[in-house]
XYZ file of C-alpha atoms in Angstrom:
532
model
C 166.199 139.140 206.798
C 165.091 141.270 209.798
C 164.107 144.869 209.209
C 166.598 147.509 210.375
C 165.875 149.077 213.724
C 164.632 152.654 213.953
C 168.040 153.745 215.234
C 169.763 152.152 212.256
C 167.281 153.827 209.951
C 167.824 157.280 211.449
C 171.589 156.921 211.431
C 171.773 155.720 207.832
C 172.933 157.913 204.986
C 170.442 160.025 203.074
C 169.067 158.772 199.732
C 168.925 162.428 198.622
C 172.157 163.280 196.800
C 174.093 166.165 198.330
C 174.404 167.591 194.809
C 170.609 168.007 194.756
C 170.675 170.187 197.865
C 173.605 172.164 196.463
C 171.797 172.748 193.144
C 168.826 174.248 194.950
C 171.073 176.196 197.326
C 172.698 177.877 194.314
C 169.411 179.309 193.037
C 167.826 180.006 196.426
C 169.067 183.616 197.009
C 167.867 184.986 193.654
C 164.598 183.074 193.656
C 163.781 184.032 197.246
C 164.475 187.694 196.473
C 162.181 187.485 193.431
C 159.377 186.045 195.578
C 159.975 188.702 198.234
C 159.948 191.519 195.682
C 156.839 190.383 193.808
C 154.888 189.817 197.003
C 156.176 193.063 198.494
C 157.412 191.209 201.558
C 159.669 192.778 204.174
C 162.114 189.899 204.511
C 162.815 186.159 204.611
C 165.360 183.833 206.118
C 165.611 180.333 204.645
C 167.867 177.366 205.296
C 168.476 173.854 203.983
C 170.043 171.245 206.288
C 171.053 167.906 204.816
C 172.701 164.757 206.116
C 174.356 166.339 209.127
C 175.297 169.721 207.670
C 173.753 173.114 207.063
C 174.022 173.329 203.274
C 172.872 176.938 202.982
C 171.224 179.774 204.882
C 169.917 182.839 203.108
C 168.485 186.191 204.169
C 166.779 188.705 201.878
C 164.971 191.946 202.611
C 164.925 193.939 205.824
C 165.041 193.427 209.562
C 163.550 196.928 209.939
C 162.043 198.086 206.655
C 161.414 201.785 207.486
C 164.972 202.126 208.807
C 166.424 200.188 205.864
C 168.318 197.725 208.069
C 169.056 194.616 205.967
C 168.053 191.224 207.297
C 170.999 188.960 208.091
C 171.146 185.186 208.497
C 172.229 185.820 212.094
C 169.233 187.973 213.035
C 166.889 186.340 215.513
C 163.241 185.861 214.551
C 160.254 184.538 216.471
C 159.185 181.025 215.457
C 156.006 181.053 217.545
C 154.210 177.685 217.514
C 157.440 175.841 216.784
C 157.545 176.239 220.579
C 155.030 173.394 220.839
C 157.566 171.013 219.314
C 160.132 172.004 221.954
C 157.568 171.656 224.736
C 156.544 168.217 223.475
C 160.205 167.161 223.333
C 160.629 168.316 226.934
C 157.590 166.289 228.038
C 158.934 163.213 226.217
C 162.314 163.629 227.887
C 160.629 163.707 231.297
C 158.639 160.613 230.307
C 161.843 158.800 229.366
C 163.248 159.718 232.771
C 160.213 158.186 234.478
C 159.079 161.515 235.943
C 155.658 161.533 234.268
C 153.259 159.483 232.138
C 151.389 160.855 229.142
C 148.118 159.744 230.730
C 148.803 161.818 233.832
C 146.389 164.712 234.253
C 146.972 168.395 234.830
C 145.613 167.938 238.343
C 148.193 165.231 239.052
C 151.014 167.746 238.710
C 149.737 171.316 239.114
C 148.373 171.547 242.647
C 146.868 174.974 241.986
C 144.585 173.380 239.358
C 143.705 170.160 241.184
C 140.054 171.192 241.663
C 139.689 173.154 238.425
C 137.727 172.269 235.246
C 141.018 171.374 233.483
C 142.209 169.016 236.230
C 141.162 165.852 234.358
C 142.788 166.791 231.026
C 145.670 164.446 230.255
C 149.102 165.453 229.064
C 148.490 163.407 225.917
C 145.308 165.381 225.233
C 147.119 168.679 225.734
C 149.985 167.652 223.443
C 147.612 166.671 220.617
C 145.144 169.569 221.032
C 142.507 167.055 222.071
C 141.711 168.544 225.485
C 138.828 170.740 224.314
C 140.435 173.924 225.629
C 140.166 177.478 224.300
C 142.715 178.568 221.780
C 143.761 181.747 223.610
C 140.976 182.675 226.090
C 138.047 185.039 225.745
C 140.392 188.034 225.862
C 143.691 187.509 224.046
C 144.460 191.015 222.873
C 148.169 190.196 223.282
C 148.101 188.927 219.695
C 147.724 192.533 218.539
C 150.046 193.810 221.318
C 147.003 195.343 222.979
C 147.936 193.743 226.317
C 150.863 191.805 227.743
C 150.836 188.048 227.224
C 149.345 186.121 230.127
C 151.581 185.583 233.144
C 151.246 182.593 235.477
C 148.484 184.205 237.527
C 146.466 185.097 234.428
C 146.970 181.623 232.936
C 145.737 179.951 236.142
C 142.666 182.208 236.152
C 141.846 181.278 232.533
C 142.264 177.580 233.393
C 139.900 177.878 236.356
C 137.198 179.863 234.533
C 136.815 179.949 230.743
C 139.372 177.472 229.359
C 137.114 174.473 228.770
C 135.153 174.701 225.514
C 134.420 171.026 224.748
C 134.775 167.528 226.132
C 138.190 165.971 225.510
C 138.726 163.937 222.363
C 135.859 165.350 220.283
C 137.719 167.810 218.085
C 141.150 169.106 217.270
C 140.698 172.225 219.390
C 144.029 173.985 218.836
C 145.051 175.504 222.157
C 147.887 177.796 223.122
C 146.403 177.772 226.628
C 146.779 173.985 226.688
C 150.466 174.260 225.895
C 150.797 176.973 228.506
C 149.473 174.417 231.005
C 152.114 171.941 229.809
C 154.661 174.636 230.641
C 153.265 174.728 234.189
C 153.488 170.922 234.416
C 157.134 171.066 233.357
C 157.869 173.715 235.973
C 156.179 171.705 238.752
C 158.002 168.470 237.889
C 161.443 170.024 237.439
C 161.194 172.659 240.163
C 162.644 175.205 237.730
C 161.355 177.766 235.274
C 160.168 176.600 231.854
C 163.165 178.337 230.283
C 165.622 176.554 232.566
C 163.912 173.186 232.083
C 163.716 173.267 228.280
C 167.311 174.485 228.116
C 168.605 171.686 230.347
C 166.469 168.891 228.905
C 166.355 169.795 225.205
C 168.519 172.691 224.023
C 171.805 171.939 225.783
C 171.857 168.197 224.893
C 171.351 168.973 221.189
C 173.909 171.769 221.246
C 172.606 174.120 218.561
C 173.375 177.788 219.158
C 170.875 180.474 218.180
C 167.646 179.044 219.619
C 165.839 180.229 222.768
C 162.483 179.931 224.551
C 161.414 183.582 224.889
C 162.468 187.175 224.345
C 165.410 187.908 226.681
C 165.040 190.911 228.966
C 168.135 192.515 227.421
C 167.343 191.594 223.804
C 169.174 193.686 221.236
C 167.301 195.103 218.253
C 167.861 194.770 214.506
C 170.776 197.219 214.486
C 172.879 194.409 215.997
C 173.808 191.544 213.677
C 172.528 188.913 216.113
C 169.730 191.063 217.531
C 166.014 190.561 217.063
C 164.531 191.626 213.739
C 161.318 193.609 213.949
C 158.070 192.360 212.550
C 155.989 194.188 209.947
C 152.279 194.636 209.339
C 150.595 193.672 206.070
C 149.916 196.154 203.272
C 146.178 196.082 203.919
C 146.277 199.345 205.883
C 148.910 201.159 203.850
C 152.712 201.005 204.014
C 154.154 198.366 206.338
C 154.610 199.458 209.933
C 157.072 197.809 212.271
C 155.853 195.514 215.038
C 157.920 195.396 218.210
C 159.009 192.195 219.888
C 157.182 191.127 223.051
C 157.728 188.521 225.772
C 155.205 185.674 225.891
C 155.635 185.053 229.634
C 153.521 182.042 230.762
C 152.695 181.165 227.129
C 156.330 180.659 226.107
C 155.674 176.909 225.954
C 153.088 177.596 223.247
C 154.547 180.456 221.228
C 157.635 182.097 222.738
C 160.579 180.518 220.915
C 162.998 182.383 218.659
C 165.740 181.229 216.283
C 167.338 181.996 212.969
C 166.460 179.732 210.048
C 169.815 177.976 210.049
C 169.570 177.220 213.756
C 166.056 175.780 213.712
C 166.875 173.740 210.591
C 169.980 172.330 212.287
C 168.069 171.551 215.478
C 165.257 169.798 213.599
C 167.783 167.886 211.516
C 169.605 166.509 214.511
C 166.503 165.695 216.546
C 163.848 164.711 213.985
C 166.056 162.926 211.434
C 169.178 162.017 213.392
C 167.841 160.713 216.716
C 170.008 163.141 218.679
C 167.667 163.586 221.655
C 164.901 161.016 222.047
C 164.776 157.250 222.045
C 163.271 155.953 218.760
C 160.072 154.872 220.483
C 159.478 158.342 221.871
C 159.843 159.973 218.471
C 157.505 157.370 216.961
C 154.951 158.204 219.629
C 155.191 161.911 218.810
C 154.658 161.128 215.127
C 151.690 158.814 215.649
C 148.677 160.379 213.967
C 146.013 161.675 216.340
C 144.143 163.979 213.953
C 143.849 163.977 210.159
C 143.620 167.503 208.815
C 142.695 169.096 205.503
C 144.908 168.502 202.448
C 146.366 165.283 203.842
C 148.037 166.764 206.899
C 148.157 165.129 210.313
C 148.827 166.204 213.883
C 150.490 164.021 216.502
C 152.066 165.078 219.786
C 153.511 168.513 219.135
C 154.278 167.649 215.515
C 152.536 168.281 212.221
C 153.030 165.700 209.498
C 152.298 165.456 205.795
C 153.510 164.353 202.388
C 154.780 167.128 200.114
C 156.417 166.687 196.708
C 157.007 163.030 197.556
C 158.699 163.772 200.884
C 157.174 162.432 204.100
C 157.695 165.394 206.400
C 157.252 166.329 210.051
C 157.693 169.659 211.773
C 155.707 172.712 212.751
C 154.648 176.172 211.650
C 154.389 179.384 213.610
C 152.502 182.661 213.525
C 153.478 185.645 215.649
C 152.776 189.396 215.386
C 156.328 189.721 214.045
C 156.109 187.116 211.273
C 155.285 183.605 210.041
C 157.509 180.528 209.969
C 157.607 176.933 208.765
C 160.019 174.030 209.263
C 159.687 170.653 207.539
C 161.985 167.711 208.234
C 162.081 164.674 205.933
C 163.590 161.917 208.109
C 164.086 159.386 205.301
C 166.205 161.892 203.363
C 167.836 163.420 206.466
C 166.648 166.750 205.107
C 165.215 169.908 206.690
C 163.863 173.085 205.113
C 163.080 176.127 207.245
C 161.633 179.494 206.211
C 160.922 182.486 208.455
C 159.277 185.702 207.249
C 159.356 189.089 208.959
C 155.769 190.145 208.233
C 152.364 188.917 209.356
C 151.426 187.961 205.775
C 154.670 186.188 204.869
C 154.031 183.110 202.662
C 156.586 181.107 204.630
C 154.754 177.777 204.387
C 154.287 178.170 200.632
C 157.962 179.006 200.152
C 158.993 175.974 202.218
C 156.850 173.765 199.977
C 158.474 175.450 196.970
C 161.953 174.593 198.226
C 160.887 170.977 198.766
C 159.580 170.929 195.200
C 162.877 172.179 193.797
C 164.717 169.575 195.876
C 162.426 166.899 194.461
C 163.296 167.984 190.905
C 166.991 168.029 191.763
C 166.675 164.530 193.203
C 165.436 163.244 189.860
C 161.703 163.187 190.487
C 159.478 164.357 187.631
C 157.559 167.602 187.903
C 154.299 166.995 189.825
C 152.058 167.629 186.822
C 154.266 165.907 184.259
C 151.969 162.914 183.848
C 148.955 165.215 183.486
C 150.347 167.419 180.735
C 149.143 165.411 177.760
C 146.251 163.010 177.504
C 144.367 161.371 174.654
C 142.351 163.950 172.705
C 138.577 163.833 172.429
C 138.853 163.487 168.619
C 141.502 160.803 168.836
C 144.254 163.176 167.777
C 146.075 163.558 171.082
C 148.851 161.333 172.326
C 148.994 159.362 175.524
C 152.042 161.243 176.633
C 155.704 161.333 175.711
C 158.654 159.589 177.246
C 160.516 161.578 179.858
C 163.724 163.181 178.513
C 166.983 161.485 179.282
C 169.372 163.140 181.710
C 171.595 165.733 180.077
C 174.644 163.475 180.146
C 172.809 160.957 177.930
C 171.319 163.396 175.427
C 173.025 163.654 172.035
C 175.575 166.290 171.130
C 174.104 169.257 169.213
C 175.740 170.700 166.128
C 176.240 174.402 166.934
C 178.199 176.210 164.245
C 179.012 179.149 166.539
C 180.603 176.883 169.140
C 184.262 176.013 169.188
C 184.559 172.643 167.498
C 181.118 173.062 165.956
C 179.228 171.124 168.648
C 178.120 171.290 172.259
C 176.982 168.590 174.641
C 173.543 168.913 176.206
C 175.182 169.637 179.552
C 177.242 172.450 178.007
C 174.129 173.928 176.406
C 172.267 173.715 179.713
C 175.062 175.646 181.389
C 174.952 178.196 178.583
C 171.208 178.863 178.772
C 170.780 178.650 182.571
C 169.532 181.924 184.024
C 166.483 184.151 184.198
C 164.623 185.785 181.317
C 162.082 188.618 181.451
C 159.202 189.926 179.400
C 156.145 192.068 180.006
C 154.474 188.880 181.302
C 156.974 188.031 184.013
C 160.179 186.070 184.599
C 161.231 182.576 183.582
C 164.202 180.625 184.890
C 166.076 177.864 183.086
C 167.941 175.845 185.672
C 169.878 172.592 185.771
C 168.778 170.469 188.737
C 170.018 166.956 189.298
C 171.543 166.679 185.835
C 168.333 167.726 184.081
C 167.225 171.045 182.576
C 164.004 172.673 183.769
C 161.982 175.745 182.875
C 160.299 177.169 185.974
C 158.168 180.183 186.833
C 160.545 182.341 188.862
C 157.671 184.258 190.439
C 155.883 181.208 191.865
C 156.199 180.193 195.507
C 156.150 176.586 194.261
C 158.130 176.638 191.001
C 158.230 172.846 190.752
C 154.445 172.575 190.540
C 154.391 173.757 186.918
C 158.005 173.009 185.961
C 158.764 171.885 182.423
C 161.593 169.469 181.825
C 163.526 170.309 178.668
C 165.563 168.265 176.220
C 167.886 169.467 173.456
C 166.168 168.428 170.232
C 168.070 170.303 167.577
C 169.521 173.570 166.287
C 167.975 175.846 163.677
C 168.070 179.416 162.435
C 166.694 181.948 164.897
C 163.194 183.082 163.794
C 163.916 186.737 164.668
C 167.464 187.042 163.329
C 168.243 184.447 160.655
C 171.959 185.161 161.033
C 172.162 183.489 164.464
C 171.329 180.023 165.733
C 168.603 178.888 168.090
C 168.734 175.689 170.097
C 165.456 173.827 170.224
C 164.550 172.775 173.765
C 161.663 170.337 173.567
C 159.320 170.663 176.538
C 158.036 167.596 178.334
C 154.625 169.143 178.633
C 152.908 172.352 177.650
C 155.102 175.412 177.183
C 152.059 177.683 177.086
C 148.350 177.642 176.239
C 148.312 174.068 174.950
C 151.302 174.409 172.614
C 152.470 170.832 173.035
C 154.572 170.632 169.902
C 156.415 173.979 170.093
C 159.866 173.865 171.631
C 161.418 176.714 173.588
C 164.126 178.342 171.477
C 167.358 179.555 173.085
C 169.002 182.247 170.906
C 172.799 181.939 170.749
C 175.158 184.814 169.976
C 178.898 185.216 170.199
C 180.366 188.199 172.020
C 183.403 189.807 170.453
C 185.136 190.025 173.806
C 184.452 186.579 175.332
C 182.376 188.049 178.145
C 180.598 184.751 178.730
C 183.750 182.672 178.955
C 186.468 181.544 176.629
C 184.030 180.696 173.847
C 182.259 184.063 174.005
C 179.032 182.206 173.303
C 175.953 183.222 175.310
C 172.172 182.970 175.266
C 170.675 186.274 174.101
C 167.118 185.333 174.989
C 164.343 182.791 174.671
C 161.544 182.491 172.166
C 158.555 180.804 173.813
C 155.576 180.213 171.513
C 156.877 183.066 169.369
C 157.229 185.514 172.281
C 160.628 186.966 173.103
C 162.081 186.806 176.594
C 165.230 188.805 177.306
C 167.990 187.969 179.798
C 166.961 189.676 183.037
C 170.174 191.721 183.213
C 169.408 193.210 179.778
C 165.687 193.793 180.221
C 164.267 197.287 180.734
C 160.574 197.909 181.167
C 159.632 201.207 179.474
C 157.729 203.842 181.402
C 154.838 203.252 179.034
C 154.412 200.189 176.853
C 153.377 201.669 173.538
C 152.022 200.041 170.415
C 154.365 199.912 167.390
């Protein structure tokens, strides 16, 4: 039987269940706010696109922290080096139209550089950061808003004088200047500005609103719902200060683009997983590995690629004085995750990996460290591991005297205990993902990395109050400090006024290795934690 064509593959349905994306979408606002709060971040936008639809978009924090203006999902944020993906798509569109070849040189198209040191650098080399060109020039104070970004005249001067730092093909020499030169090539071939060309060749055909190539001259600020959010400094030098937006001029092709998280996720979904813009061969060429990077990453033609939580992903990141961003598309699952932060120290890439990890759990994949939790002991007393718990629907019914009818299914118990729980040590979340129950660290940027899968193993008297029941939740792994055999206990109480539903039954807290964790809504940290 012949293999399906690339077009058939891209147009097929996603193997990731929609319910998995919806499970993660449900916990995303609270979890993202927890991460923002603990890391004292100014704000985040995040979005999940799946199988043709934007499943969720979330905004937490501020668009202008000193002024207290809340960040909205419609606020525009700079996505910086995502611009390279758009520039590469524009070059590939011109290639498909027969207007250039990737082995053409800068000198072939930019007459003003025909006799310059960069004249022999090919478009392929520029796209893959193989041209040996400077990252930003010997004087790039624009990155701290000390000067304006380079205009065309300044960019041509850099190209003629100090741009070349190495022979082509020797190193991955990441170069914003190189992508600026690609912008000049696009302008020469199309006879229009870079903004007009990328709009006509890439943005308009895809049809996603809320994406643009550079700061408009009349850009509104954060006080307008669809205006540009401000950036924020780190906490290294005291309270966060705002960072104004700035045009990138001739370097728009390298770093000028803006979007909101939902818009860039939708664009990447349509183009990188749905074949909405390029012929399959062109996208394959962009994805072909040119450089292998640290931690298993790769770089092709305007695209980064890697494998994260079992997803083969492509996309790009971005760093700008107003914030950091990351978008990952998983073509096989027709899935995109995008995260944009509004400060220069925003852990946007880490949060994007965290969302992919939660999606992996919701899709039925085991926690990444699950097979490492328990190995044979040095004295022969350890086990080789335990079987993975069954899905909730297949776990046995638990006898719960306090429940109506005297019993609850595992799925009902999971619904009852789902939520966040606090102690002096931090915050834990119990969450049902993909029909399974997990215990995750709510404060982690990658909660799936240390997630514990739980199974209902019984009901017993609560160790703190013998008058109430506690459900034993056996952990597939270590619930803390090597306590393999100790289940997490969920304490069940019945409210007099059925505040938790018709049954009135609710979880009053967790006991984890003997330590009490209180529902977050009920927890109060004292001004001073005193000894009894």
